[in-house]
PDB file of C-alpha atoms in Angstrom:
ATOM      1  CA  GLN A   1      74.130 145.328 110.770  1.00 82.00           C
ATOM      2  CA  VAL A   2      73.915 148.815 112.208  1.00 90.00           C
ATOM      3  CA  GLN A   3      73.265 149.720 115.819  1.00 94.00           C
ATOM      4  CA  LEU A   4      72.003 153.199 116.585  1.00 96.00           C
ATOM      5  CA  VAL A   5      72.070 155.129 119.853  1.00 97.00           C
ATOM      6  CA  GLU A   6      70.362 158.486 120.205  1.00 98.00           C
ATOM      7  CA  SER A   7      71.263 161.169 122.722  1.00 98.00           C
ATOM      8  CA  GLY A   8      70.662 164.832 123.407  1.00 98.00           C
ATOM      9  CA  GLY A   9      67.016 164.836 124.381  1.00 97.00           C
ATOM     10  CA  GLY A  10      65.722 166.719 127.375  1.00 97.00           C
ATOM     11  CA  LEU A  11      63.264 169.201 128.810  1.00 98.00           C
ATOM     12  CA  VAL A  12      63.316 172.677 127.301  1.00 98.00           C
ATOM     13  CA  GLN A  13      61.017 175.654 127.004  1.00 98.00           C
ATOM     14  CA  ALA A  14      59.208 176.732 123.876  1.00 98.00           C
ATOM     15  CA  GLY A  15      61.542 178.713 121.652  1.00 98.00           C
ATOM     16  CA  ASP A  16      64.665 176.915 122.868  1.00 98.00           C
ATOM     17  CA  SER A  17      66.995 174.734 120.834  1.00 98.00           C
ATOM     18  CA  LEU A  18      68.276 171.182 121.161  1.00 98.00           C
ATOM     19  CA  ARG A  19      70.651 169.074 119.137  1.00 98.00           C
ATOM     20  CA  LEU A  20      70.050 165.363 118.944  1.00 98.00           C
ATOM     21  CA  SER A  21      72.810 162.967 118.013  1.00 98.00           C
ATOM     22  CA  CYS A  22      72.620 159.430 116.729  1.00 98.00           C
ATOM     23  CA  ALA A  23      75.794 157.390 116.937  1.00 97.00           C
ATOM     24  CA  ALA A  24      76.024 154.363 114.690  1.00 95.00           C
ATOM     25  CA  SER A  25      78.177 151.288 114.992  1.00 92.00           C
ATOM     26  CA  GLY A  26      79.413 149.360 112.026  1.00 78.00           C
ATOM     27  CA  ARG A  27      81.707 150.124 109.152  1.00 68.00           C
ATOM     28  CA  THR A  28      78.918 150.601 106.637  1.00 84.00           C
ATOM     29  CA  PHE A  29      77.285 153.680 108.172  1.00 83.00           C
ATOM     30  CA  SER A  30      78.191 155.840 105.198  1.00 83.00           C
ATOM     31  CA  ARG A  31      76.214 153.539 102.883  1.00 89.00           C
ATOM     32  CA  TYR A  32      72.916 154.240 104.606  1.00 93.00           C
ATOM     33  CA  ALA A  33      70.401 156.970 104.302  1.00 95.00           C
ATOM     34  CA  MET A  34      69.444 158.203 107.749  1.00 96.00           C
ATOM     35  CA  GLY A  35      66.154 159.448 109.060  1.00 97.00           C
ATOM     36  CA  TRP A  36      64.696 160.991 112.177  1.00 98.00           C
ATOM     37  CA  PHE A  37      61.190 160.119 113.267  1.00 98.00           C
ATOM     38  CA  ARG A  38      59.166 160.996 116.319  1.00 98.00           C
ATOM     39  CA  GLN A  39      56.259 159.586 118.220  1.00 98.00           C
ATOM     40  CA  ALA A  40      54.084 161.475 120.653  1.00 96.00           C
ATOM     41  CA  PRO A  41      51.860 159.679 123.195  1.00 92.00           C
ATOM     42  CA  GLY A  42      48.785 158.259 121.507  1.00 94.00           C
ATOM     43  CA  LYS A  43      50.013 159.138 118.044  1.00 96.00           C
ATOM     44  CA  GLU A  44      51.631 157.243 115.227  1.00 95.00           C
ATOM     45  CA  ARG A  45      55.316 157.515 114.496  1.00 95.00           C
ATOM     46  CA  GLU A  46      55.874 160.344 112.036  1.00 96.00           C
ATOM     47  CA  PHE A  47      58.642 161.351 109.705  1.00 97.00           C
ATOM     48  CA  VAL A  48      60.722 164.355 110.711  1.00 98.00           C
ATOM     49  CA  ALA A  49      63.770 164.532 108.451  1.00 98.00           C
ATOM     50  CA  ALA A  50      66.084 162.402 106.337  1.00 97.00           C
ATOM     51  CA  ILE A  51      69.468 162.697 104.722  1.00 97.00           C
ATOM     52  CA  SER A  52      71.126 160.785 101.918  1.00 95.00           C
ATOM     53  CA  TRP A  53      74.266 158.707 102.456  1.00 92.00           C
ATOM     54  CA  SER A  54      76.470 161.507 101.129  1.00 92.00           C
ATOM     55  CA  GLY A  55      74.638 164.260 102.981  1.00 90.00           C
ATOM     56  CA  GLY A  56      73.926 165.950  99.692  1.00 92.00           C
ATOM     57  CA  ASN A  57      70.160 165.581  99.890  1.00 95.00           C
ATOM     58  CA  THR A  58      67.934 166.373 102.824  1.00 96.00           C
ATOM     59  CA  TYR A  59      64.178 166.173 103.306  1.00 96.00           C
ATOM     60  CA  TYR A  60      61.924 167.550 105.987  1.00 97.00           C
ATOM     61  CA  ALA A  61      58.388 167.258 107.176  1.00 97.00           C
ATOM     62  CA  ASP A  62      56.462 170.453 106.588  1.00 97.00           C
ATOM     63  CA  SER A  63      55.932 170.814 110.320  1.00 97.00           C
ATOM     64  CA  VAL A  64      59.667 171.229 110.983  1.00 98.00           C
ATOM     65  CA  LYS A  65      60.891 172.820 107.774  1.00 98.00           C
ATOM     66  CA  GLY A  66      62.860 175.965 108.497  1.00 97.00           C
ATOM     67  CA  ARG A  67      63.316 175.057 112.181  1.00 98.00           C
ATOM     68  CA  PHE A  68      65.123 171.694 112.114  1.00 98.00           C
ATOM     69  CA  THR A  69      68.314 170.778 110.305  1.00 98.00           C
ATOM     70  CA  ILE A  70      69.576 167.253 109.708  1.00 98.00           C
ATOM     71  CA  SER A  71      73.254 166.629 109.058  1.00 98.00           C
ATOM     72  CA  ARG A  72      75.739 163.792 109.226  1.00 96.00           C
ATOM     73  CA  ASP A  73      79.406 163.211 109.789  1.00 95.00           C
ATOM     74  CA  ASN A  74      80.386 159.942 108.179  1.00 93.00           C
ATOM     75  CA  ALA A  75      83.863 160.093 109.702  1.00 92.00           C
ATOM     76  CA  LYS A  76      82.230 160.032 113.138  1.00 94.00           C
ATOM     77  CA  ASN A  77      79.408 157.650 112.213  1.00 94.00           C
ATOM     78  CA  THR A  78      76.959 160.198 113.555  1.00 96.00           C
ATOM     79  CA  VAL A  79      73.827 161.923 112.340  1.00 97.00           C
ATOM     80  CA  TYR A  80      72.462 165.050 113.989  1.00 98.00           C
ATOM     81  CA  LEU A  81      69.169 166.834 114.265  1.00 98.00           C
ATOM     82  CA  GLN A  82      69.457 170.497 115.173  1.00 98.00           C
ATOM     83  CA  MET A  83      66.103 171.681 116.468  1.00 98.00           C
ATOM     84  CA  ASN A  84      65.483 175.404 116.809  1.00 98.00           C
ATOM     85  CA  SER A  85      62.413 177.391 117.809  1.00 98.00           C
ATOM     86  CA  LEU A  86      60.966 174.371 119.523  1.00 98.00           C
ATOM     87  CA  LYS A  87      57.236 174.224 120.050  1.00 98.00           C
ATOM     88  CA  VAL A  88      55.138 172.345 122.574  1.00 97.00           C
ATOM     89  CA  GLU A  89      53.868 170.161 119.745  1.00 97.00           C
ATOM     90  CA  ASP A  90      57.423 168.960 119.076  1.00 98.00           C
ATOM     91  CA  THR A  91      57.230 166.962 122.311  1.00 98.00           C
ATOM     92  CA  ALA A  92      57.816 163.300 121.457  1.00 98.00           C
ATOM     93  CA  VAL A  93      60.256 160.441 121.576  1.00 98.00           C
ATOM     94  CA  TYR A  94      62.698 160.954 118.727  1.00 98.00           C
ATOM     95  CA  TYR A  95      64.155 157.991 116.887  1.00 98.00           C
ATOM     96  CA  CYS A  96      66.897 157.755 114.329  1.00 97.00           C
ATOM     97  CA  ALA A  97      66.807 155.106 111.651  1.00 97.00           C
ATOM     98  CA  ALA A  98      69.010 153.744 108.881  1.00 96.00           C
ATOM     99  CA  GLY A  99      67.856 152.449 105.543  1.00 94.00           C
ATOM    100  CA  PRO A 100      68.879 151.902 101.937  1.00 92.00           C
ATOM    101  CA  LYS A 101      67.413 155.148 100.622  1.00 89.00           C
ATOM    102  CA  VAL A 102      65.772 158.335 101.690  1.00 91.00           C
ATOM    103  CA  VAL A 103      62.049 157.878 102.137  1.00 90.00           C
ATOM    104  CA  PRO A 104      59.613 159.721 104.411  1.00 91.00           C
ATOM    105  CA  SER A 105      58.080 156.520 105.755  1.00 90.00           C
ATOM    106  CA  TYR A 106      59.165 154.326 108.623  1.00 86.00           C
ATOM    107  CA  GLU A 107      58.656 151.197 106.511  1.00 90.00           C
ATOM    108  CA  GLY A 108      61.684 152.195 104.467  1.00 91.00           C
ATOM    109  CA  TYR A 109      64.167 151.905 107.316  1.00 95.00           C
ATOM    110  CA  ASP A 110      65.789 148.727 108.534  1.00 93.00           C
ATOM    111  CA  TYR A 111      67.535 149.760 111.734  1.00 95.00           C
ATOM    112  CA  TRP A 112      66.258 151.846 114.631  1.00 96.00           C
ATOM    113  CA  GLY A 113      67.602 153.368 117.790  1.00 97.00           C
ATOM    114  CA  GLN A 114      65.909 153.180 121.150  1.00 97.00           C
ATOM    115  CA  GLY A 115      64.738 156.781 121.083  1.00 97.00           C
ATOM    116  CA  THR A 116      65.361 159.895 123.142  1.00 98.00           C
ATOM    117  CA  GLN A 117      62.676 161.958 124.844  1.00 98.00           C
ATOM    118  CA  VAL A 118      62.207 165.594 123.917  1.00 98.00           C
ATOM    119  CA  THR A 119      59.786 167.580 126.052  1.00 98.00           C
ATOM    120  CA  VAL A 120      58.957 171.189 125.266  1.00 98.00           C
ATOM    121  CA  SER A 121      57.116 173.161 127.904  1.00 97.00           C
ATOM    122  CA  SER A 122      55.136 176.338 127.340  1.00 95.00           C
TER     123      SER A 122
END
């Protein structure tokens, strides 16, 4: 069992940066691949980024590639999402998730956080 708690969301202007954190409970955090997803009002939840259990492999949605960076610190049971050059269209609730392997689909993840709101104004 893994419990996930996101933090770091907020209201920023276009072009600004934010770093989201996802703190995990449980001793088996390092065994899980981790993903970030987001959901904007009226839209389906979409994949943003994922990282393997070791941190050696990362994957990004095309819409965030080059602007967002996912990383993890297994000693701190935490995964991060550094978001730079934010755009208005990045506005969404951001969720972290844990699963057995890195996949760009929400069906592949077993545990989810409650989400943190990111709002980017123009």
